[in-house]
Structure formats: C-alpha cells, structure tokens
mmCIF file of C-alpha atoms in Angstrom:
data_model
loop_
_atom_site.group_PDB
_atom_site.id
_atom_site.type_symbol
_atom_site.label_atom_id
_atom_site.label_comp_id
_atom_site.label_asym_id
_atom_site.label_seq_id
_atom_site.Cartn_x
_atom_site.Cartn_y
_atom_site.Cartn_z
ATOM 1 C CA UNK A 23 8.734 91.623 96.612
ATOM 2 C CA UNK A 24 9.202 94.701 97.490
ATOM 3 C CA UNK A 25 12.952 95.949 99.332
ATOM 4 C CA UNK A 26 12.974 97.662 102.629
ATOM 5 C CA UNK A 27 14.281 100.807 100.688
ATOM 6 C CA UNK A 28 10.992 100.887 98.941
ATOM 7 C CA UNK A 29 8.693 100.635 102.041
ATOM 8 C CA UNK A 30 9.941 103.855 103.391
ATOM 9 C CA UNK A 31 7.861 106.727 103.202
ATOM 10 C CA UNK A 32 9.609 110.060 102.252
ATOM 11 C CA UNK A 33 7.462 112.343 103.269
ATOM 12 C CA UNK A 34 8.330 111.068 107.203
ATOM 13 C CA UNK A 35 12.159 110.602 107.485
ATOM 14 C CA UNK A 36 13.814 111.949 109.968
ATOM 15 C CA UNK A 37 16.174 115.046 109.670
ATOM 16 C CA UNK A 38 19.129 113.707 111.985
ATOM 17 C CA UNK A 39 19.925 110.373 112.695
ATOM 18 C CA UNK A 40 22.805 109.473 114.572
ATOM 19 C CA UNK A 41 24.867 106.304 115.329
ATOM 20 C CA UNK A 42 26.663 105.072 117.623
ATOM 21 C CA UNK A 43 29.268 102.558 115.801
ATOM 22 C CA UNK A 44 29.824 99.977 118.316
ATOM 23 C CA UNK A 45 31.620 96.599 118.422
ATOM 24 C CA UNK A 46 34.716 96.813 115.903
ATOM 25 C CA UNK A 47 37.200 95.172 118.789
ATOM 26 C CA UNK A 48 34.795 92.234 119.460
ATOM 27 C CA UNK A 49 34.152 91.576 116.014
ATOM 28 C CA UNK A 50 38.149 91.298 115.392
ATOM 29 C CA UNK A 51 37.968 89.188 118.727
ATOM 30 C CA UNK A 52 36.001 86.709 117.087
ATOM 31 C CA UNK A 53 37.981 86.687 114.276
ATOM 32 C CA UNK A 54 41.231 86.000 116.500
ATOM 33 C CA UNK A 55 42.339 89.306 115.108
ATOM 34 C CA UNK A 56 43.347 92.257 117.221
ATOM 35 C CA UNK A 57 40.779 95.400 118.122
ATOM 36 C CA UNK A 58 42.663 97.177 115.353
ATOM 37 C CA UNK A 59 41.691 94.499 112.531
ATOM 38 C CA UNK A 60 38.210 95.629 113.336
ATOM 39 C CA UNK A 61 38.161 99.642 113.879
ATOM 40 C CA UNK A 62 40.188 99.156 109.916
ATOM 41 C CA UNK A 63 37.362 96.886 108.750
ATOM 42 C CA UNK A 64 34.512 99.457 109.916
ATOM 43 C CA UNK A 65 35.373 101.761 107.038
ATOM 44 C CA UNK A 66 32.909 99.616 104.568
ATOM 45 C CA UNK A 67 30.156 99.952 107.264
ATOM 46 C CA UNK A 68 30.560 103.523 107.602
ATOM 47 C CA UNK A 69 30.168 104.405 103.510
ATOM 48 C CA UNK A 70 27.279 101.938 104.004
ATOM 49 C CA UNK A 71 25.825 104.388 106.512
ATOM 50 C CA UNK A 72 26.582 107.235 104.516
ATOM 51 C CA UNK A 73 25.467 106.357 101.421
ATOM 52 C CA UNK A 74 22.344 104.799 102.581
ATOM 53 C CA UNK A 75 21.443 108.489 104.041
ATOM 54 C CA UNK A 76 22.496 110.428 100.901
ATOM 55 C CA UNK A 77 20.280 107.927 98.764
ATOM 56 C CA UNK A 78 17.098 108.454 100.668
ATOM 57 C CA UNK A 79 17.987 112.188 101.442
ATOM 58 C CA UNK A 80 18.219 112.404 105.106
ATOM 59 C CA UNK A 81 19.942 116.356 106.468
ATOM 60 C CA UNK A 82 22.075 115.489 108.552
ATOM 61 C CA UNK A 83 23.644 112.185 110.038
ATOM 62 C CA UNK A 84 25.732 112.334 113.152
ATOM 63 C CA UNK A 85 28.408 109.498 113.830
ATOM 64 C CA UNK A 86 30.179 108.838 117.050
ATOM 65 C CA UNK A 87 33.447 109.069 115.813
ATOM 66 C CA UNK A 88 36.254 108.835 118.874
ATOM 67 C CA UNK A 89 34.504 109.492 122.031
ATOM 68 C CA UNK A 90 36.424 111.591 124.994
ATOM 69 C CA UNK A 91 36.655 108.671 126.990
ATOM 70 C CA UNK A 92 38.650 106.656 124.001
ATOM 71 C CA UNK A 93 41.569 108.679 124.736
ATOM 72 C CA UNK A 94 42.013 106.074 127.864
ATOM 73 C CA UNK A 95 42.091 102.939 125.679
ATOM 74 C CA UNK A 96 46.189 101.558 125.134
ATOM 75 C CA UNK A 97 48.451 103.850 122.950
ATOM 76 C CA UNK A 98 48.961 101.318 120.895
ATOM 77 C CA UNK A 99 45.186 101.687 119.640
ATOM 78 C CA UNK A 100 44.289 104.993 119.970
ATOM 79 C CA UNK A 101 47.302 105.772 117.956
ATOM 80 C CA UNK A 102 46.131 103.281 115.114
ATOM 81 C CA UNK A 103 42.595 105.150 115.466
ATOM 82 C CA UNK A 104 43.672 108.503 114.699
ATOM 83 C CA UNK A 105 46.104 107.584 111.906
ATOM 84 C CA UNK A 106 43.144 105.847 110.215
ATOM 85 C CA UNK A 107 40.555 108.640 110.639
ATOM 86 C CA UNK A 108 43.418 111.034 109.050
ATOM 87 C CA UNK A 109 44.087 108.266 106.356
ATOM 88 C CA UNK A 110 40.265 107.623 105.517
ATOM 89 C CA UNK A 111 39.043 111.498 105.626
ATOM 90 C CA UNK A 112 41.714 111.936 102.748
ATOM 91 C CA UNK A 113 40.592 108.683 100.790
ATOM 92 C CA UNK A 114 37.415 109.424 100.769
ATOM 93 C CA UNK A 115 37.322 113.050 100.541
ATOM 94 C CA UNK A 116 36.857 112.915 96.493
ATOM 95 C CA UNK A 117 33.806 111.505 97.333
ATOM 96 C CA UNK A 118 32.389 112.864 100.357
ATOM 97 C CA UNK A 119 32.354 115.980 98.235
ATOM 98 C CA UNK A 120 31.603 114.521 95.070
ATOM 99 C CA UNK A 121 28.318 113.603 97.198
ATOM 100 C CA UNK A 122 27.726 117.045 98.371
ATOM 101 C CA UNK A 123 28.134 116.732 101.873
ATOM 102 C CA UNK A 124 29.119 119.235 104.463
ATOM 103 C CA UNK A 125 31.534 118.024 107.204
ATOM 104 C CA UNK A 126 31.041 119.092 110.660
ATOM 105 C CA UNK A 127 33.022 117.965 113.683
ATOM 106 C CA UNK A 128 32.009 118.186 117.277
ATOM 107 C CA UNK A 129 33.998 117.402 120.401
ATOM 108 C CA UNK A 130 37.294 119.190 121.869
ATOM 109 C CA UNK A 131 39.354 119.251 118.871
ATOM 110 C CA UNK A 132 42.265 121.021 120.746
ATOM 111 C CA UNK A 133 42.844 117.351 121.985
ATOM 112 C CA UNK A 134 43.543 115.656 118.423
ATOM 113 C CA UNK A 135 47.006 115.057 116.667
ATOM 114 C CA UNK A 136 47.921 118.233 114.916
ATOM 115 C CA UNK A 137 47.941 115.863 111.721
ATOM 116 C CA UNK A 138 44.184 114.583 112.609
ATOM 117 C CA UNK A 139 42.940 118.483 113.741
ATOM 118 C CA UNK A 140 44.432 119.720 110.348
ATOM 119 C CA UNK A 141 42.871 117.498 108.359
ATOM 120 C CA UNK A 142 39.141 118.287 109.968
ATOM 121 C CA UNK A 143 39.629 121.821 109.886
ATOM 122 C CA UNK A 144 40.742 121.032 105.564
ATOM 123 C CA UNK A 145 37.065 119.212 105.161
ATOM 124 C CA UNK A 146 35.072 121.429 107.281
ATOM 125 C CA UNK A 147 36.661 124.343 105.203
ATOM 126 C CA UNK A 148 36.732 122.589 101.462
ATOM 127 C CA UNK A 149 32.600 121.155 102.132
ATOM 128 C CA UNK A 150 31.379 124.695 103.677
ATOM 129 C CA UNK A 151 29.133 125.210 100.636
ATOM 130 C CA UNK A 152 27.881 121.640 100.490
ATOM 131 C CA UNK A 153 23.874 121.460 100.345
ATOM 132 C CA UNK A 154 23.038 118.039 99.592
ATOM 133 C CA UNK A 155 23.391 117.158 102.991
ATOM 134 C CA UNK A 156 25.788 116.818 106.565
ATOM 135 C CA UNK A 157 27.723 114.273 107.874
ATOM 136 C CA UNK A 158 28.692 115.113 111.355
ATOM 137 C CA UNK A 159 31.563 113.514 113.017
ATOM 138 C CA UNK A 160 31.941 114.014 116.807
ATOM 139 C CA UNK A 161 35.150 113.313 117.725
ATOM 140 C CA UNK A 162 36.934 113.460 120.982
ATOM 141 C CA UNK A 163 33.272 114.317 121.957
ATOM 142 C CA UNK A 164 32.082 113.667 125.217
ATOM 143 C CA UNK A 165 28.209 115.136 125.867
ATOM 144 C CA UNK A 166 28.670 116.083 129.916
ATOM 145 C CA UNK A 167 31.891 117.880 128.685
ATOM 146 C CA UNK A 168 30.119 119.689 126.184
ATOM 147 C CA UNK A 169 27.026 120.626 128.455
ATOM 148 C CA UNK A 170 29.947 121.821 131.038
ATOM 149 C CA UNK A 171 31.466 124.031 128.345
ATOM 150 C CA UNK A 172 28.349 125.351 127.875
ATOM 151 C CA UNK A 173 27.279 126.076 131.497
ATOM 152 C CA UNK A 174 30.647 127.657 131.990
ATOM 153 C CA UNK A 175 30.136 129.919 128.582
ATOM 154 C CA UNK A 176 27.015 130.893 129.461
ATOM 155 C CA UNK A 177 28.261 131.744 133.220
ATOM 156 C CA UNK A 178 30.997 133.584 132.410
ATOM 157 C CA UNK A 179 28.631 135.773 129.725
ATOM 158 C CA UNK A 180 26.182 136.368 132.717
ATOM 159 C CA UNK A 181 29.188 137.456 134.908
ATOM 160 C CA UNK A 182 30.615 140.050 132.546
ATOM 161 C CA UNK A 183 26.921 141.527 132.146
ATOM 162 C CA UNK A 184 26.514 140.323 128.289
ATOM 163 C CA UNK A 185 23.446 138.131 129.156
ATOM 164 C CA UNK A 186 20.295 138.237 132.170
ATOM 165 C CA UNK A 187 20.095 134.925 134.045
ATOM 166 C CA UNK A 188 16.289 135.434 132.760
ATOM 167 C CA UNK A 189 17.213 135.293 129.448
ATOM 168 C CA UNK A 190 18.461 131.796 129.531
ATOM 169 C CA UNK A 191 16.705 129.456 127.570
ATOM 170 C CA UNK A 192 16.843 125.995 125.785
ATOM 171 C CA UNK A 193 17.243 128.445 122.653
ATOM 172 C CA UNK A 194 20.144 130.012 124.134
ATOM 173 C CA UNK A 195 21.860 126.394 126.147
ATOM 174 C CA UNK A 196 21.821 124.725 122.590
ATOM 175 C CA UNK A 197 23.572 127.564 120.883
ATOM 176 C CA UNK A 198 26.437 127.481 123.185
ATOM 177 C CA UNK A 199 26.294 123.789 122.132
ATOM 178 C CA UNK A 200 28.869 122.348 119.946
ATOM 179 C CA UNK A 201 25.930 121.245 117.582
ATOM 180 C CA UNK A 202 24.622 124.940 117.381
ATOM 181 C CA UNK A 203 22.619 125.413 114.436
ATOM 182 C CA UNK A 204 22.047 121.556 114.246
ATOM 183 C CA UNK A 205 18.152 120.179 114.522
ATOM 184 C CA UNK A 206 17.876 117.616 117.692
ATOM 185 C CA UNK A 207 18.492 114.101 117.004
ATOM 186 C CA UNK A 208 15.128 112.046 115.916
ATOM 187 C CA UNK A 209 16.880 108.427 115.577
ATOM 188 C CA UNK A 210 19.445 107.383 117.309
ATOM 189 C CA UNK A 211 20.824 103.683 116.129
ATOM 190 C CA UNK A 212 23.694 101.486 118.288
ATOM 191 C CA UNK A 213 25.173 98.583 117.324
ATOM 192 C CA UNK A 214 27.260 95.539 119.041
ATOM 193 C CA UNK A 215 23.791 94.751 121.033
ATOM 194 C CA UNK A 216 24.646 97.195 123.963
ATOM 195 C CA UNK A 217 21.694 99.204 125.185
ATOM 196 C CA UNK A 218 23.016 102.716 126.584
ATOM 197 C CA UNK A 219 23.823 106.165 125.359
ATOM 198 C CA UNK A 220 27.865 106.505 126.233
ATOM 199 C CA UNK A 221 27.641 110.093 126.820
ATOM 200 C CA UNK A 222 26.426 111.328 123.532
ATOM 201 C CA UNK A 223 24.271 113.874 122.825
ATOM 202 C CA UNK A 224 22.381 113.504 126.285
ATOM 203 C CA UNK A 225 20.860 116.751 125.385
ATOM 204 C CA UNK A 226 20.484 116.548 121.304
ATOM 205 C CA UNK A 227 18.321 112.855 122.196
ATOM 206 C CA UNK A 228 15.460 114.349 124.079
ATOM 207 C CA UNK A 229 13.094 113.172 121.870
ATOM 208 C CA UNK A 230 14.919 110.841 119.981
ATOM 209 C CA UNK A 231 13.670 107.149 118.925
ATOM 210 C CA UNK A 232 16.521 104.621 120.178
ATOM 211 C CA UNK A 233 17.398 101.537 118.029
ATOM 212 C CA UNK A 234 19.720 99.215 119.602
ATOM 213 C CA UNK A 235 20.990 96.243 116.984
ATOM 214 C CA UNK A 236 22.399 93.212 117.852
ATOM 215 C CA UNK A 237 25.366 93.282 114.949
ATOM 216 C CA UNK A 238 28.848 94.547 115.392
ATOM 217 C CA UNK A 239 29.510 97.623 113.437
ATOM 218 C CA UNK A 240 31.758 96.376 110.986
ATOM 219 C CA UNK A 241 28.549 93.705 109.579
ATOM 220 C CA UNK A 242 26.316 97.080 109.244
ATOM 221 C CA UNK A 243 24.641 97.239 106.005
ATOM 222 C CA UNK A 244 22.142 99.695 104.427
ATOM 223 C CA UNK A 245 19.720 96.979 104.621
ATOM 224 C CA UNK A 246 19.922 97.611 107.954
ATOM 225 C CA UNK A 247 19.715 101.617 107.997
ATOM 226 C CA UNK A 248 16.498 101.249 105.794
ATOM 227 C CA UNK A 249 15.175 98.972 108.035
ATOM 228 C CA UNK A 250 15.890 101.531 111.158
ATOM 229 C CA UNK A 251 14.079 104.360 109.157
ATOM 230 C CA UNK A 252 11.297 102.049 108.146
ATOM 231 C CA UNK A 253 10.616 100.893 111.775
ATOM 232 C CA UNK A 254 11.569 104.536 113.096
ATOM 233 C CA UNK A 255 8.309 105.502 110.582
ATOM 234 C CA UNK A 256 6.214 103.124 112.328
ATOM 235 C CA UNK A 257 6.045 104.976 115.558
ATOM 236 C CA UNK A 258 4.425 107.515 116.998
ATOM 237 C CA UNK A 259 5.968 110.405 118.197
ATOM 238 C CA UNK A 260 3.817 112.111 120.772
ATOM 239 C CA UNK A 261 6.469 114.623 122.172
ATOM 240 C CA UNK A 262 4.294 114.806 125.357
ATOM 241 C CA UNK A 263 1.415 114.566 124.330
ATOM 242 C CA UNK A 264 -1.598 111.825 123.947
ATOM 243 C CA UNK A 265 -2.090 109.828 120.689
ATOM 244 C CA UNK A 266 -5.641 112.042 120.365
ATOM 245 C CA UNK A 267 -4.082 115.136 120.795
ATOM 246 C CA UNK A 268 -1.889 113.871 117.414
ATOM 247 C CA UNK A 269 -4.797 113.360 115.368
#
C-alpha cells in the first residue's frame, strides 16, 4: 500500500507553508502535567515538521514561534519559553545547518532576552548562505503590529518626500513587511482543533489554503504534514477566478 509520502505529487507543492503550533498547555493538562511539560515536549513535533519539509523539498516553512500576545501569559512560563527556544536553537543548530537551512526570524526582536535575540541574530548570520531551503521562525510576531510598522514606514517615507502616495503598491506594502523577499503563504496548518488565524500573517494568507487539525501540537507527526500537502494538492486554487478560466 502505498504511504501518504508517496501520493504526493512534486511537481504541485507548495512554496511556503506555515503552522501554527497550537495546544502544548492542554496536552500537558491532560497529562496532569503543567503548560511547561508540554511547550518542552513540542520539540519532537517541531523536527517532525521540519524534516518532513526538507524531505519533500518545500522553500520555505514558517512556524509561529512566540506570538506578541504570549508576552502576557505568567512569568513563570514565558520565562521557561524563551530559555527553551535559546536552549533548542543551540541543540539543534548542528543540524539545522547540516540540513541546509536558512534561518529567518520575524516579529519585534528588540522585545526578546538579550540571551534569546543573540542567539537568532548567531543562526540568521551562521545559515545566510543556506540554499536547501528556509525555516522561518516568527517570534514575538504579531501581524497587525507588523502591518502598523509598515503603514508608519511607509508614512514617514511619503512625509520626507522619498516616496509618491501613487507609488504605493502591494509590491511596495510587502517590502516594508517583515517577510520582505518571502513568497505569500499557500498552506497554512493549525493544530489543537481551534479554527482562527491569531494574528499571523493576515496579509502573507491571502490566498492561502487553511488546515485546521484536531491534535495537539506535541502528537504532530509527518504523517500528518504529508497528509496536509496531499489534501492541500487536491484543491483547486482559483485565485479569483472560475474553475474554466483554470483550464
């Protein structure tokens, strides 16, 4: 019989899939374990993620790291978050560039622990000539703060004469984007069974496909991100216009 994996088609795959990795505190919950027991546990699920994208050769995978509103979750846990994003980025940096991947992060990073900031800035820095493919981590990312920031950019270049009000176009918005130079998002997965968008990448999903799961994070699989990019391949995406324009 043949695997998921093997259904997939590689001539259609998406170039930017992006997750949303939702449920790690209710999965501990239901363990009787604190939120913390989970977020650690979620490190298996994310490798799954990754490695499940490098082995079918997707560009670029986007996952929603630490969000901006995070920061108002108890100190207790937001201060176990960052010290295991620090601790994992330098576990697993052998391999993230043993891989070939180029880090990217997104969100305010003039918000993070110097210790967290320093070691983003290290990976971004030590993966710059990576081609095989990009792992994208937005952290303390919030999408209506980053579509302020660039409002405000763009404003203040308008003001000081550098750009024409005329001239403003999606072109020009996305590149004052933190994901300039990044293609829009074609799949966007959640997990934990919640269907919304949590303020990310309101303008990167235009377009997007959305695939909600009903699995905590810390249970994702690869199974399950072949079966995403398998159903993902299965429908059509008419971008505006009618099925018989398409064919």
């Amino acid at each position: 019989m043949q695997s998921i994996k093997e259904k997939i088609n590689p001539e259609q795959l998406p170039k930017h899939v992006a997750i949303i990795m939702d449920g790690n505190g209710r999965w501990a919950k239901c363990r009787g374990e604190e939120r913390t027991f989970g977020h650690k546990h979620a490190i298996q699920a994310v490798r799954n993620a990754v490695n499940a994208c490098n082995e079918i050769y997707i560009p670029y995978l986007t996952l929603y790291t630490f969000s901006s509103e995070n920061w108002k979750r108890p100190a207790d846990e937001v201060s176990t978050l960052m010290t295991l994003i620090s601790e994992t980025m330098l576990s697993e940096e052998e391999e993230i560039f043993t891989k070939g991947l180029r880090i990217h992060v997104i969100g305010n990073m003039e918000k993070l622990p110097e210790m967290v900031r320093d070691q983003m800035l290290h990976l971004i820095e030590i993966t710059k000539n990576n081609k095989r493919g990009n792992l994208v981590l937005a952290l303390s990312y919030g999408s209506q703060e980053e579509i302020l920031n660039a409002v405000k950019k763009i404003s203040s270049e308008v003001k000081e004469g550098e750009l024409n009000v005329d001239d403003i176009t999606e072109e020009v918005f996305e590149n004052h984007l933190y994901t300039k130079g990044i293609p829009p998002v074609d799949l966007l997965i959640r997990t934990s069974g919640e269907v919304r968008i949590s303020n990310f990448l309101l303008w990167q999903i235009a377009y997007a496909e959305l695939q909600f799961l009903d699995i905590f994070w810390p249970d994702f699989e690869k199974e399950d991100f072949f079966q995403c990019i398998y159903n993902y391949q299965h429908k059509e995406r008419r971008f505006g216009k009618t099925s018989e324009q398409l064919r």
